[in-house]
XYZ file of C-alpha atoms in Angstrom:
218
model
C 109.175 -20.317 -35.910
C 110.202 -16.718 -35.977
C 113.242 -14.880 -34.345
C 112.597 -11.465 -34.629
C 110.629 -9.988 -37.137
C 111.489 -10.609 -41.206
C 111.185 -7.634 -43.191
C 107.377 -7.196 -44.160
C 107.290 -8.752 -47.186
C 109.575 -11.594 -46.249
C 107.749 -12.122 -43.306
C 104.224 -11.869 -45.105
C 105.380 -14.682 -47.587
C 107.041 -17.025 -45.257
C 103.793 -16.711 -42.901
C 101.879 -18.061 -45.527
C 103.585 -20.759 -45.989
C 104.267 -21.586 -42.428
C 100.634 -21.171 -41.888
C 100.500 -25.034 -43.700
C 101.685 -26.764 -41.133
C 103.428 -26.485 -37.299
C 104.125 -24.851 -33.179
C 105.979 -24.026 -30.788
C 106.495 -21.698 -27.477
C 108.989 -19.615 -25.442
C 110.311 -18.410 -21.969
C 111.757 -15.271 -20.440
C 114.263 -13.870 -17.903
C 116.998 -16.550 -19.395
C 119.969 -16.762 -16.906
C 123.250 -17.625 -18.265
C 123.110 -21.438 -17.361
C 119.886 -21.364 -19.172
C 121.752 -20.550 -22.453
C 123.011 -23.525 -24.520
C 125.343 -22.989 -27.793
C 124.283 -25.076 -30.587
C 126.842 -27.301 -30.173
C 127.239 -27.575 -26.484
C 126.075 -30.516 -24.529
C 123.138 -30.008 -21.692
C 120.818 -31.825 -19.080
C 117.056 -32.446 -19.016
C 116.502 -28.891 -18.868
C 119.383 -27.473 -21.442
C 119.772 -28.290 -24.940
C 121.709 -31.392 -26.232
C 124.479 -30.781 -29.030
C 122.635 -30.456 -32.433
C 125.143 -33.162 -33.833
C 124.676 -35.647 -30.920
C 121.899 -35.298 -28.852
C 120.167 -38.898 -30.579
C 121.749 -41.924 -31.609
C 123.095 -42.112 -34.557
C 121.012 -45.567 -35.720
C 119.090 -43.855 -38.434
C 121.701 -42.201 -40.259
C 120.729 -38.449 -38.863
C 122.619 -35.582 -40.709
C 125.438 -33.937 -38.584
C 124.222 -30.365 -37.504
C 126.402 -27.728 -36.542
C 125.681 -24.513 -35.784
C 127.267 -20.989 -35.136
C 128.227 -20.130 -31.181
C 126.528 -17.095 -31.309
C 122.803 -19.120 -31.879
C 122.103 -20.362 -28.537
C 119.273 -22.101 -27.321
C 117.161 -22.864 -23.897
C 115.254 -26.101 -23.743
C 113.199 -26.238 -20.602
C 111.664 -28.643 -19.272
C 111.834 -31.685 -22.249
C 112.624 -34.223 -20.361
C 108.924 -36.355 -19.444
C 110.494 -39.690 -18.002
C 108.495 -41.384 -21.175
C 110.912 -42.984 -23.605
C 108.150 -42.900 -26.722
C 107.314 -38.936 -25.824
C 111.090 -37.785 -25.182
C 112.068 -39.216 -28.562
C 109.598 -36.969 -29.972
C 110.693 -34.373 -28.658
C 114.721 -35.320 -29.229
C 113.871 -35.546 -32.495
C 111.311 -31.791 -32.703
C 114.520 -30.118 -30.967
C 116.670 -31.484 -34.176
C 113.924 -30.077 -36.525
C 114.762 -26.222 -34.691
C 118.248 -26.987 -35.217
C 118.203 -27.972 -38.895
C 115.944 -24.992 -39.679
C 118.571 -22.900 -38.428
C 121.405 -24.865 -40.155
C 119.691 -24.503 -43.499
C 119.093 -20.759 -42.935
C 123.341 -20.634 -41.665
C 124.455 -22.473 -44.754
C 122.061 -20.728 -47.145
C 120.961 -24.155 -48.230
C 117.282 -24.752 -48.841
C 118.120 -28.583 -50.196
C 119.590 -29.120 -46.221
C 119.754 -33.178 -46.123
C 118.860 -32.228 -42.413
C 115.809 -30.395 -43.211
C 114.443 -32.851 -45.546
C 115.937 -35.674 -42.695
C 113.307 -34.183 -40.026
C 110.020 -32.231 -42.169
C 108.311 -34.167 -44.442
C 105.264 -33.369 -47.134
C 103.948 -29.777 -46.175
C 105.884 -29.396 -43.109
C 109.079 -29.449 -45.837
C 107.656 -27.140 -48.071
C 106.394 -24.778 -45.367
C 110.026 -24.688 -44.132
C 111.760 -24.691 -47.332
C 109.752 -21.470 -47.812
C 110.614 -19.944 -44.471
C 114.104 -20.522 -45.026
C 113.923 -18.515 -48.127
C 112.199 -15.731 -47.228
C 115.322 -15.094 -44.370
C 118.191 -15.963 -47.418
C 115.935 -13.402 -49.758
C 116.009 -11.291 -46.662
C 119.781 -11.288 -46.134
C 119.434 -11.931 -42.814
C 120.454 -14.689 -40.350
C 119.888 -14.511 -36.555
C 122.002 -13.981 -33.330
C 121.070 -14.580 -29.480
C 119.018 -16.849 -27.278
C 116.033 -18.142 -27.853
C 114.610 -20.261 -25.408
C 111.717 -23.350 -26.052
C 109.807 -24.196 -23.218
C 106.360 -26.002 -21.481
C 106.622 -28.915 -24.138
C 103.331 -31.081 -24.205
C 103.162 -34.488 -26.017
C 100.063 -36.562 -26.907
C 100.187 -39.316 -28.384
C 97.644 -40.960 -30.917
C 99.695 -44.505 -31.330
C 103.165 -46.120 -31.462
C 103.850 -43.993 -34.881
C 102.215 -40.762 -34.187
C 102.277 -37.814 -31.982
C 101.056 -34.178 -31.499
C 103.941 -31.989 -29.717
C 102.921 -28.343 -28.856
C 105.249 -26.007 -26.993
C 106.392 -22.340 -26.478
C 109.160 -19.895 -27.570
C 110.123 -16.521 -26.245
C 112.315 -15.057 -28.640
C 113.296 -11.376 -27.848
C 116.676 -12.244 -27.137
C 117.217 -13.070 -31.018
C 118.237 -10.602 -33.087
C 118.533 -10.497 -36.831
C 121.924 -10.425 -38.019
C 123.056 -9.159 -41.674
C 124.419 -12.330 -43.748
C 126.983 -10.052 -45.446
C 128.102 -7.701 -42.874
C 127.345 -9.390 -39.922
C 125.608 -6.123 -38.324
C 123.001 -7.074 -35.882
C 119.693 -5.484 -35.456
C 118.625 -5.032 -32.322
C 116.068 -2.378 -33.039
C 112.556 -3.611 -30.768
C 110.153 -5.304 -32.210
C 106.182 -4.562 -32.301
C 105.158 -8.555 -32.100
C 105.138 -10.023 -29.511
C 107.861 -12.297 -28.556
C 105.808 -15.517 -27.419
C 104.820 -18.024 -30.401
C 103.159 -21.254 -29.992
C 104.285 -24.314 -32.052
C 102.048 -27.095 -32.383
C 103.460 -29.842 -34.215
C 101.941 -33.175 -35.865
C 104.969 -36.031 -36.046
C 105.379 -39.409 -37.104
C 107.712 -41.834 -36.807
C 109.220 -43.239 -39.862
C 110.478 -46.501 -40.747
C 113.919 -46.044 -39.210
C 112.625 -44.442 -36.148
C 113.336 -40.982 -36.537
C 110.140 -38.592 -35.428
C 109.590 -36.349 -38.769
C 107.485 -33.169 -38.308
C 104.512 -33.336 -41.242
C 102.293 -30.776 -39.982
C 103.332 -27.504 -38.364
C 101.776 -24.456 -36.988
C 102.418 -21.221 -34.920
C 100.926 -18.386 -33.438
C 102.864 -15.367 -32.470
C 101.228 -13.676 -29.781
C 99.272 -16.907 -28.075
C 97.871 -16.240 -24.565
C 98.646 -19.741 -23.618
C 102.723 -18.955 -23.842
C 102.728 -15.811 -22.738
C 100.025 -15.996 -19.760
């Protein structure tokens, strides 16, 4: 789920716990209609608004996050009502990760609203090692070449790509952004197990990347 790179021993500690459960993917050559601000509003290639991109019917936790976090969804739109509330509802797990590592929060309601069992503890862990870190993150990172299978009506596999090496980490304190390059590579894959809860809301139990994965980056 990385931006750019945690210092080494933050990063070493929140791999292993990320390393529980989770994917995703990535893009390059992002235009500026291809970046979305957290709380904009987009089409069925953009990003929706973190706050209001699902209906409301379950209760889901307001998200707002900073302008300067923008995101590029492409392509998570598949015409299949079952598959694209999946992935409505993986897109709000990326945003509350971020929200809990804005706010400093690692008891997020929205975190704990869309991980559950050792998908939650993986990211309660990840968000950690950024607030131990000091660090937020500024830029675009974009999400892209979303696949969805689904095992029945209440569970899913979603596996996708980021590209990331338009984020930059961004001192909590002073707000100085580091845009020094990074050695890893900038293409991570997510792959994601989900199930849909009682109220209908797609939770995220088991999560896990790989930075670097051929399939993204190919």
């Amino acid at each position: 789920m990385k931006r750019r790179s945690l210092p080494v021993a933050a990063a070493l500690a929140a791999t292993a716990a990320l390393l529980l459960t989770a994917c995703g993917s990535g893009d390059d050559e992002a235009s500026d209609n291809d970046k979305i601000a957290g709380a904009d509003t987009g089409d069925a290639t953009a990003s929706d608004s973190p706050s209001a991109s699902t209906s409301n019917d379950a209760g889901r936790p307001r998200i707002t996050l900073p302008d300067d976090m923008n995101y590029a969804f492409e392509g998570w739109k598949t015409g299949d009502a079952t598959k694209d509330a999946a992935l409505s509802d993986a897109q709000q797990a990326l945003y509350s990760v971020d929200d809990a590592i804005t706010k400093g929060d690692t008891d997020s309601k929205a975190l704990a609203f869309y991980f559950q069992g050792e998908a939650l503890v993986s990211e309660v862990k990840w968000v950690q090692a950024w607030l131990d870190a000091n660090i937020t993150w500024t830029g675009t990172i974009r999400y892209f070449d979303p696949r969805v299978t689904l095992s029945d009506k209440k569970t899913a596999v979603v596996i996708y790509c980021a590209y990331d090496a338009k984020a930059y980490n961004k001192n909590r304190k002073t707000d100085k952004v580091d845009k020094t390059a990074s050695a890893d590579s900038p293409y991570v894959l997510y792959n994601t197990r989900m199930e849909k809860n009682a109220k209908g809301v797609w939770q995220t139990t088991g999560l896990l990347t790989k930075r670097g994965a051929e399939q993204c980056s190919g």
